[in-house]
């Protein structure tokens, strides 16, 4: 009951001098058929094999398996002799027990443990752990059923290394950018449980389109909504491969565009009025952080500081107007009623491109170019790329824990594991 190795009996348990817990186990005696011909084989004693098991009570564990050895009684059988095997205990020629492999995968999946950290707990080398774990991850990654049921697809890019972009054939790590595809489908309760589907090298329309083509027509037909940031390359791939899918511009990136436009107006007015960049004591420089916040979050003191800065000089009215425009854009997303929020968004599309402030007019023209994807937010029950950004956060954490990666294939498998891409899928 304590050791939990079904089919084996515990013969002895001892604590070694180095603190390792050594457990002697063996299978009960009984007739065994030859795997070659099926005839009952002759016993030839036992052979001890020491395996690394999952830690127990914070102690490293070794299982000494006294494996039975046999000789086939049929002289014509090509299988002259063989040794007892049990896949539930350990795979042939493995150094880790099957339970230790499952434990290692769980530590990396749920506890953000690095391979080196797992190896340290098991008392083995990094290569030993990865040699046992990698085939498990590769098998899960090759399972096409993990792409089933995807109705909402998110996409975003990130950097997986910051060194030279030399080709892999020349000893480099290849492109710095990777495109990540994330499942943002809602479950039966309407909640989004984001999981990483894949990571492919490059940040381009081709990288995204090639991945969509590889998934097959059935997968593409199942995707109803696709979220993305304002990158024309990903939009082109969606138009080419998912022409019946509703593209949704990510709310976070749209609000960020508005905030950036306000900051650009503030810096320009600062230079035009005082002839230098912001310094301590300058009115506009003093409110730079307040301008990034939502108006509903401002205290009375912060509102007073804004009013004082806006009215200090006549030229500051441009910053006031830009801030009001950005807040109106933010209000469209925040409104509880989808119909009302859409009306605010439509008003933004009509008014911003004609604004006399150049930065705000440019923002309006950008949104007008993305009009359909921008307004789709209110037609798809607030679909966004937020789950994709959450997955990127998990990836960044895992890369910091591991102190970087040198091999793309290992990186892809580790990130798929950590971000739920290799978990068994359940119907929503």
Short mmCIF file of C-alpha atoms in Angstrom, two decimals:
data_model
loop_
_atom_site.label_atom_id
_atom_site.label_comp_id
_atom_site.label_asym_id
_atom_site.label_seq_id
_atom_site.Cartn_x
_atom_site.Cartn_y
_atom_site.Cartn_z
CA UNK A 1 0.00 0.00 0.00
CA UNK A 2 2.83 2.42 0.79
CA UNK A 3 5.10 1.60 -2.12
CA UNK A 4 2.29 1.30 -4.66
CA UNK A 5 3.94 -0.97 -7.22
CA UNK A 6 1.17 -3.27 -8.35
CA UNK A 7 2.14 -6.87 -9.06
CA UNK A 8 5.32 -6.69 -6.97
CA UNK A 9 6.00 -7.65 -3.37
CA UNK A 10 8.14 -5.54 -1.04
CA UNK A 11 10.92 -7.74 0.29
CA UNK A 12 12.92 -5.22 2.30
CA UNK A 13 13.29 -1.47 2.94
CA UNK A 14 16.40 0.24 4.22
CA UNK A 15 17.75 3.75 4.64
CA UNK A 16 21.22 4.13 3.15
CA UNK A 17 23.93 6.29 4.63
CA UNK A 18 23.39 9.02 2.06
CA UNK A 19 19.70 9.24 3.02
CA UNK A 20 18.42 7.35 -0.01
CA UNK A 21 15.50 5.02 0.64
CA UNK A 22 16.20 1.62 -0.95
CA UNK A 23 13.20 -0.65 -1.57
CA UNK A 24 13.69 -4.27 -2.60
CA UNK A 25 10.79 -5.67 -4.65
CA UNK A 26 10.12 -8.81 -6.65
CA UNK A 27 7.25 -10.52 -8.42
CA UNK A 28 5.74 -13.71 -6.97
CA UNK A 29 6.83 -17.06 -8.44
CA UNK A 30 4.66 -18.76 -11.03
CA UNK A 31 4.65 -20.14 -14.58
CA UNK A 32 5.57 -17.71 -17.39
CA UNK A 33 5.17 -18.26 -21.11
CA UNK A 34 7.93 -17.55 -23.60
CA UNK A 35 7.18 -14.35 -25.58
CA UNK A 36 8.56 -16.08 -28.69
CA UNK A 37 6.63 -19.35 -28.79
CA UNK A 38 4.32 -19.27 -25.77
CA UNK A 39 5.68 -22.42 -24.15
CA UNK A 40 6.18 -22.39 -20.38
CA UNK A 41 9.74 -21.23 -19.73
CA UNK A 42 12.26 -22.54 -17.20
CA UNK A 43 13.28 -20.26 -14.35
CA UNK A 44 16.94 -19.26 -14.23
CA UNK A 45 16.96 -17.27 -11.00
CA UNK A 46 16.75 -13.52 -10.55
CA UNK A 47 18.76 -10.45 -11.56
CA UNK A 48 18.74 -7.25 -9.53
CA UNK A 49 18.07 -3.96 -11.34
CA UNK A 50 18.21 -0.65 -9.46
CA UNK A 51 15.74 2.00 -10.70
CA UNK A 52 15.24 5.62 -9.71
CA UNK A 53 11.77 6.16 -8.26
CA UNK A 54 9.78 9.28 -7.37
CA UNK A 55 10.84 10.94 -4.08
CA UNK A 56 9.06 9.86 -0.91
CA UNK A 57 8.89 11.98 2.25
CA UNK A 58 11.47 14.39 0.78
CA UNK A 59 13.93 11.51 0.34
CA UNK A 60 15.35 10.12 -2.87
CA UNK A 61 14.09 6.60 -3.57
CA UNK A 62 15.71 3.67 -5.33
CA UNK A 63 13.80 0.53 -6.24
CA UNK A 64 15.88 -2.65 -6.47
CA UNK A 65 13.81 -4.90 -8.67
CA UNK A 66 14.76 -8.55 -8.50
CA UNK A 67 13.70 -9.48 -12.00
CA UNK A 68 13.09 -13.10 -12.90
CA UNK A 69 15.19 -14.67 -15.63
CA UNK A 70 13.95 -17.47 -17.90
CA UNK A 71 15.11 -19.91 -20.53
CA UNK A 72 12.79 -21.26 -23.22
CA UNK A 73 12.40 -25.03 -23.03
CA UNK A 74 11.89 -25.32 -26.79
CA UNK A 75 15.30 -25.61 -28.40
CA UNK A 76 13.85 -24.54 -31.78
CA UNK A 77 12.59 -21.23 -30.36
CA UNK A 78 14.70 -18.29 -31.54
CA UNK A 79 14.11 -16.63 -28.15
CA UNK A 80 16.55 -18.67 -26.11
CA UNK A 81 16.30 -16.61 -22.91
CA UNK A 82 14.53 -13.53 -21.64
CA UNK A 83 14.06 -11.38 -18.56
CA UNK A 84 10.86 -10.35 -16.81
CA UNK A 85 9.35 -7.07 -18.04
CA UNK A 86 6.58 -4.90 -16.57
CA UNK A 87 5.71 -1.64 -18.33
CA UNK A 88 3.77 -0.49 -15.26
CA UNK A 89 7.02 -0.55 -13.29
CA UNK A 90 9.54 0.63 -15.89
CA UNK A 91 10.12 0.55 -19.64
CA UNK A 92 12.81 -1.78 -20.99
CA UNK A 93 16.33 -0.38 -20.50
CA UNK A 94 14.94 2.58 -18.53
CA UNK A 95 16.70 4.04 -15.53
CA UNK A 96 13.61 5.76 -14.11
CA UNK A 97 10.47 3.96 -13.05
CA UNK A 98 7.25 4.74 -14.91
CA UNK A 99 6.01 6.43 -11.75
CA UNK A 100 9.11 8.64 -11.59
CA UNK A 101 8.54 9.73 -15.19
CA UNK A 102 4.91 10.63 -14.44
CA UNK A 103 6.04 12.50 -11.32
CA UNK A 104 8.68 14.44 -13.28
CA UNK A 105 6.16 15.46 -15.96
CA UNK A 106 3.74 16.58 -13.25
CA UNK A 107 6.40 18.69 -11.53
CA UNK A 108 7.20 20.49 -14.77
CA UNK A 109 3.53 20.90 -15.66
CA UNK A 110 2.06 22.13 -12.37
CA UNK A 111 4.99 23.38 -10.27
CA UNK A 112 7.03 25.18 -12.96
CA UNK A 113 9.99 22.96 -12.08
CA UNK A 114 12.97 22.99 -14.38
CA UNK A 115 14.49 19.77 -15.70
CA UNK A 116 17.58 20.47 -13.60
CA UNK A 117 15.41 20.93 -10.51
CA UNK A 118 13.66 17.62 -11.12
CA UNK A 119 17.02 15.92 -11.73
CA UNK A 120 18.33 17.29 -8.44
CA UNK A 121 15.39 15.84 -6.51
CA UNK A 122 15.76 12.46 -8.19
CA UNK A 123 19.53 12.42 -7.75
CA UNK A 124 20.29 11.92 -11.46
CA UNK A 125 21.60 14.05 -14.32
CA UNK A 126 19.68 16.50 -16.55
CA UNK A 127 20.18 14.22 -19.54
CA UNK A 128 18.76 11.22 -17.71
CA UNK A 129 15.54 13.06 -16.83
CA UNK A 130 15.05 14.54 -20.29
CA UNK A 131 15.82 11.22 -22.01
CA UNK A 132 12.85 9.69 -20.17
CA UNK A 133 10.48 12.68 -20.28
CA UNK A 134 10.94 13.76 -23.87
CA UNK A 135 9.35 10.66 -25.50
CA UNK A 136 6.26 11.15 -23.31
CA UNK A 137 5.90 14.76 -24.42
CA UNK A 138 6.54 13.92 -28.06
CA UNK A 139 3.82 11.27 -27.99
CA UNK A 140 1.33 13.73 -26.54
CA UNK A 141 2.35 16.47 -29.00
CA UNK A 142 1.83 14.11 -31.95
CA UNK A 143 -1.72 13.28 -30.83
CA UNK A 144 -4.00 15.07 -33.29
CA UNK A 145 -6.97 14.88 -30.93
CA UNK A 146 -5.58 17.77 -28.89
CA UNK A 147 -6.72 20.09 -31.71
CA UNK A 148 -10.32 18.87 -31.52
CA UNK A 149 -13.07 21.23 -30.46
CA UNK A 150 -11.22 24.50 -31.12
CA UNK A 151 -13.84 27.15 -31.91
CA UNK A 152 -11.92 30.29 -30.90
CA UNK A 153 -8.31 30.70 -31.91
CA UNK A 154 -5.84 33.27 -30.60
CA UNK A 155 -2.46 34.20 -32.03
CA UNK A 156 0.47 36.26 -30.79
CA UNK A 157 4.22 36.41 -31.10
CA UNK A 158 7.04 36.37 -28.58
CA UNK A 159 10.83 36.18 -28.44
CA UNK A 160 12.26 32.89 -27.27
CA UNK A 161 15.91 33.97 -27.27
CA UNK A 162 17.94 37.17 -27.58
CA UNK A 163 21.09 35.98 -29.35
CA UNK A 164 22.21 35.73 -32.96
CA UNK A 165 19.69 34.63 -35.59
CA UNK A 166 22.15 32.33 -37.36
CA UNK A 167 20.50 29.36 -39.08
CA UNK A 168 20.22 26.16 -37.08
CA UNK A 169 22.40 24.39 -39.68
CA UNK A 170 25.23 26.80 -38.82
CA UNK A 171 24.98 26.18 -35.10
CA UNK A 172 22.55 28.99 -34.31
CA UNK A 173 19.13 28.96 -32.69
CA UNK A 174 17.26 30.27 -35.70
CA UNK A 175 14.75 33.15 -35.67
CA UNK A 176 14.18 34.98 -32.41
CA UNK A 177 10.45 35.32 -32.99
CA UNK A 178 7.92 32.54 -32.57
CA UNK A 179 4.23 32.62 -33.42
CA UNK A 180 2.05 31.00 -30.80
CA UNK A 181 -1.46 29.64 -31.43
CA UNK A 182 -3.77 29.41 -28.42
CA UNK A 183 -7.14 27.71 -27.93
CA UNK A 184 -9.54 30.28 -26.48
CA UNK A 185 -12.71 28.21 -26.76
CA UNK A 186 -15.24 28.56 -23.96
CA UNK A 187 -16.26 25.59 -21.84
CA UNK A 188 -19.79 24.55 -20.89
CA UNK A 189 -19.96 27.31 -18.25
CA UNK A 190 -18.85 29.99 -20.72
CA UNK A 191 -15.35 30.40 -19.27
CA UNK A 192 -12.23 30.61 -21.41
CA UNK A 193 -9.56 28.11 -20.40
CA UNK A 194 -6.64 29.08 -22.61
CA UNK A 195 -4.17 26.41 -23.68
CA UNK A 196 -1.22 26.62 -26.02
CA UNK A 197 -1.68 24.67 -29.25
CA UNK A 198 1.67 25.20 -30.94
CA UNK A 199 4.73 27.37 -31.43
CA UNK A 200 6.23 27.86 -34.90
CA UNK A 201 9.35 29.81 -35.90
CA UNK A 202 8.87 33.24 -37.41
CA UNK A 203 6.42 36.12 -37.16
CA UNK A 204 4.74 36.42 -40.54
CA UNK A 205 1.63 35.66 -42.51
CA UNK A 206 3.35 32.60 -43.97
CA UNK A 207 4.22 31.13 -40.57
CA UNK A 208 0.60 31.41 -39.42
CA UNK A 209 -0.91 30.32 -42.76
CA UNK A 210 1.34 27.26 -43.05
CA UNK A 211 0.33 26.11 -39.58
CA UNK A 212 -3.37 26.52 -40.42
CA UNK A 213 -2.92 24.51 -43.60
CA UNK A 214 -1.22 21.70 -41.70
CA UNK A 215 -4.20 21.41 -39.34
CA UNK A 216 -6.53 20.34 -42.15
CA UNK A 217 -9.90 21.48 -43.44
CA UNK A 218 -11.89 20.03 -40.57
CA UNK A 219 -9.95 22.08 -38.04
CA UNK A 220 -10.27 25.27 -40.10
CA UNK A 221 -14.01 24.76 -40.53
CA UNK A 222 -14.44 24.45 -36.77
CA UNK A 223 -12.80 27.79 -35.95
CA UNK A 224 -15.55 30.42 -35.68
CA UNK A 225 -13.68 33.31 -34.03
CA UNK A 226 -10.02 34.33 -34.35
CA UNK A 227 -8.49 37.02 -32.13
CA UNK A 228 -5.33 38.88 -32.99
CA UNK A 229 -3.34 42.05 -32.32
CA UNK A 230 -3.14 44.79 -35.00
CA UNK A 231 -0.60 42.98 -37.19
CA UNK A 232 -1.45 42.85 -40.89
CA UNK A 233 0.51 39.62 -41.41
CA UNK A 234 -1.72 37.57 -39.13
CA UNK A 235 -4.83 39.21 -40.60
CA UNK A 236 -3.72 38.21 -44.11
CA UNK A 237 -3.28 34.59 -43.00
CA UNK A 238 -6.78 34.61 -41.51
CA UNK A 239 -8.27 36.07 -44.69
CA UNK A 240 -6.52 33.45 -46.81
CA UNK A 241 -7.10 30.35 -44.68
CA UNK A 242 -10.10 31.17 -42.46
CA UNK A 243 -12.23 33.34 -44.72
CA UNK A 244 -15.48 32.37 -42.92
CA UNK A 245 -14.04 33.07 -39.47
CA UNK A 246 -14.82 36.29 -37.59
CA UNK A 247 -11.59 38.18 -36.85
CA UNK A 248 -11.57 40.16 -33.60
CA UNK A 249 -9.06 42.90 -32.82
CA UNK A 250 -7.75 42.47 -29.29
CA UNK A 251 -9.18 44.98 -26.82
CA UNK A 252 -5.95 45.27 -24.84
CA UNK A 253 -3.95 46.30 -27.88
CA UNK A 254 -6.59 48.81 -29.00
CA UNK A 255 -6.64 50.49 -25.58
CA UNK A 256 -2.86 50.48 -25.62
CA UNK A 257 -2.89 52.29 -28.98
CA UNK A 258 -5.09 54.98 -27.45
CA UNK A 259 -2.85 55.36 -24.40
CA UNK A 260 0.24 55.57 -26.62
CA UNK A 261 -1.39 58.31 -28.72
CA UNK A 262 -2.09 60.37 -25.57
CA UNK A 263 1.53 59.99 -24.47
CA UNK A 264 2.74 61.12 -27.90
CA UNK A 265 0.54 64.22 -27.73
CA UNK A 266 1.81 65.01 -24.23
CA UNK A 267 5.46 64.77 -25.28
CA UNK A 268 4.91 66.87 -28.41
CA UNK A 269 3.09 69.64 -26.53
CA UNK A 270 5.82 69.53 -23.88
CA UNK A 271 8.48 70.17 -26.52
CA UNK A 272 6.45 72.85 -28.32
CA UNK A 273 5.72 74.86 -25.17
CA UNK A 274 8.92 74.47 -23.12
CA UNK A 275 11.46 73.36 -25.70
CA UNK A 276 12.67 70.34 -23.76
CA UNK A 277 11.52 66.94 -22.64
CA UNK A 278 9.63 66.53 -19.38
CA UNK A 279 11.35 67.43 -16.14
CA UNK A 280 10.36 67.42 -12.49
CA UNK A 281 8.04 70.33 -11.85
CA UNK A 282 6.63 70.46 -15.39
CA UNK A 283 2.84 70.26 -15.35
CA UNK A 284 2.47 67.70 -18.14
CA UNK A 285 5.36 65.59 -16.92
CA UNK A 286 3.78 65.42 -13.48
CA UNK A 287 0.58 63.83 -14.78
CA UNK A 288 2.15 61.33 -17.18
CA UNK A 289 1.14 58.32 -15.08
CA UNK A 290 -2.36 59.65 -14.35
CA UNK A 291 -2.99 59.92 -18.10
CA UNK A 292 -2.47 56.16 -18.41
CA UNK A 293 -5.19 55.32 -15.87
CA UNK A 294 -8.92 54.97 -16.46
CA UNK A 295 -10.97 57.95 -15.36
CA UNK A 296 -13.20 55.76 -13.19
CA UNK A 297 -10.16 54.86 -11.07
CA UNK A 298 -8.98 58.42 -10.41
CA UNK A 299 -9.23 59.93 -6.94
CA UNK A 300 -10.47 63.47 -6.37
CA UNK A 301 -6.88 64.61 -5.89
CA UNK A 302 -5.79 63.09 -9.19
CA UNK A 303 -8.71 64.69 -11.01
CA UNK A 304 -7.75 68.04 -9.54
CA UNK A 305 -4.16 67.58 -10.73
CA UNK A 306 -5.42 66.83 -14.23
CA UNK A 307 -7.63 69.93 -14.31
CA UNK A 308 -4.77 72.10 -13.04
CA UNK A 309 -2.38 70.78 -15.69
CA UNK A 310 -4.90 71.11 -18.54
CA UNK A 311 -5.76 74.72 -17.66
CA UNK A 312 -2.23 75.93 -16.90
CA UNK A 313 -1.54 76.79 -20.55
CA UNK A 314 -3.83 77.16 -23.54
CA UNK A 315 -1.74 74.68 -25.54
CA UNK A 316 -2.47 71.93 -23.01
CA UNK A 317 -6.01 71.62 -24.36
CA UNK A 318 -4.65 69.19 -26.97
CA UNK A 319 -3.60 66.79 -24.22
CA UNK A 320 -7.03 67.17 -22.62
CA UNK A 321 -8.83 66.35 -25.88
CA UNK A 322 -6.52 63.39 -26.60
CA UNK A 323 -7.10 62.00 -23.11
CA UNK A 324 -10.87 62.33 -23.49
CA UNK A 325 -10.71 60.49 -26.83
CA UNK A 326 -8.71 57.64 -25.30
CA UNK A 327 -11.13 57.42 -22.38
CA UNK A 328 -14.07 57.25 -24.79
CA UNK A 329 -12.37 54.34 -26.54
CA UNK A 330 -11.89 52.66 -23.19
CA UNK A 331 -15.51 53.28 -22.19
CA UNK A 332 -16.70 51.40 -25.27
CA UNK A 333 -15.02 48.26 -23.95
CA UNK A 334 -16.05 48.82 -20.33
CA UNK A 335 -19.75 49.39 -20.86
CA UNK A 336 -21.87 46.59 -19.40
CA UNK A 337 -24.33 46.66 -22.30
CA UNK A 338 -22.89 45.31 -25.55
CA UNK A 339 -25.26 47.33 -27.77
CA UNK A 340 -24.39 50.59 -26.04
CA UNK A 341 -20.69 49.78 -26.13
CA UNK A 342 -20.90 49.15 -29.86
CA UNK A 343 -22.60 52.53 -30.40
CA UNK A 344 -19.76 54.24 -28.54
CA UNK A 345 -17.25 52.35 -30.69
CA UNK A 346 -19.03 53.40 -33.89
CA UNK A 347 -18.97 57.02 -32.71
CA UNK A 348 -15.23 56.69 -32.09
CA UNK A 349 -14.73 55.42 -35.65
CA UNK A 350 -16.61 58.42 -37.04
CA UNK A 351 -15.06 61.15 -34.89
CA UNK A 352 -11.41 60.23 -34.37
CA UNK A 353 -10.23 60.30 -38.03
CA UNK A 354 -11.39 63.94 -38.34
CA UNK A 355 -9.78 65.10 -35.09
CA UNK A 356 -7.45 68.10 -35.61
CA UNK A 357 -4.87 66.50 -33.31
CA UNK A 358 -2.63 64.49 -35.68
CA UNK A 359 -1.87 61.65 -33.28
CA UNK A 360 -5.56 61.05 -32.54
CA UNK A 361 -6.47 61.31 -36.23
CA UNK A 362 -3.84 58.67 -37.01
CA UNK A 363 -5.35 56.44 -34.33
CA UNK A 364 -8.78 56.94 -35.90
CA UNK A 365 -7.49 56.00 -39.35
CA UNK A 366 -5.86 52.85 -37.92
CA UNK A 367 -9.12 51.78 -36.30
CA UNK A 368 -11.03 52.54 -39.47
CA UNK A 369 -8.72 50.21 -41.41
CA UNK A 370 -9.54 47.50 -38.87
CA UNK A 371 -13.22 48.49 -38.65
CA UNK A 372 -14.75 45.01 -39.05
CA UNK A 373 -12.29 43.33 -36.66
CA UNK A 374 -12.62 46.24 -34.21
CA UNK A 375 -16.43 46.08 -34.03
CA UNK A 376 -16.48 42.28 -33.89
CA UNK A 377 -15.61 42.49 -30.21
CA UNK A 378 -19.21 43.44 -29.43
CA UNK A 379 -20.64 40.83 -31.81
CA UNK A 380 -18.75 37.85 -30.31
CA UNK A 381 -19.56 38.27 -26.60
CA UNK A 382 -16.33 40.16 -25.84
CA UNK A 383 -13.86 37.76 -27.45
CA UNK A 384 -10.31 38.93 -26.83
CA UNK A 385 -6.70 37.80 -26.89
CA UNK A 386 -6.44 37.98 -23.10
CA UNK A 387 -6.00 34.23 -22.76
CA UNK A 388 -3.14 34.38 -25.25
CA UNK A 389 -1.40 37.03 -23.16
CA UNK A 390 -1.89 34.84 -20.08
CA UNK A 391 -0.21 31.94 -21.89
CA UNK A 392 2.67 34.25 -22.83
CA UNK A 393 3.03 35.06 -19.14
CA UNK A 394 3.40 31.35 -18.34
CA UNK A 395 5.99 31.01 -21.10
CA UNK A 396 8.02 33.95 -19.80
CA UNK A 397 7.98 32.49 -16.28
CA UNK A 398 9.12 29.07 -17.50
CA UNK A 399 11.93 30.60 -19.55
CA UNK A 400 13.18 32.55 -16.53
CA UNK A 401 13.07 29.47 -14.30
CA UNK A 402 15.08 27.51 -16.86
CA UNK A 403 17.43 30.50 -17.41
CA UNK A 404 16.88 30.31 -21.16
CA UNK A 405 16.76 27.60 -23.80
CA UNK A 406 19.16 26.65 -26.56
CA UNK A 407 17.12 24.05 -28.42
CA UNK A 408 13.86 25.02 -30.15
CA UNK A 409 12.40 21.48 -30.11
CA UNK A 410 12.95 21.16 -26.36
CA UNK A 411 11.56 24.66 -25.86
CA UNK A 412 8.40 23.88 -27.82
CA UNK A 413 7.72 20.67 -25.90
CA UNK A 414 8.31 22.32 -22.53
CA UNK A 415 6.05 25.27 -23.31
CA UNK A 416 3.29 23.03 -24.67
CA UNK A 417 3.44 21.05 -21.43
CA UNK A 418 3.47 24.08 -19.13
CA UNK A 419 0.72 25.96 -20.98
CA UNK A 420 -1.72 23.03 -21.12
CA UNK A 421 -1.24 22.11 -24.74
CA UNK A 422 -0.53 18.46 -23.92
CA UNK A 423 -3.30 17.98 -21.38
CA UNK A 424 -6.09 15.55 -22.29
CA UNK A 425 -8.93 17.51 -23.85
CA UNK A 426 -12.53 17.16 -22.72
CA UNK A 427 -15.58 18.15 -24.75
CA UNK A 428 -16.93 21.58 -23.88
#
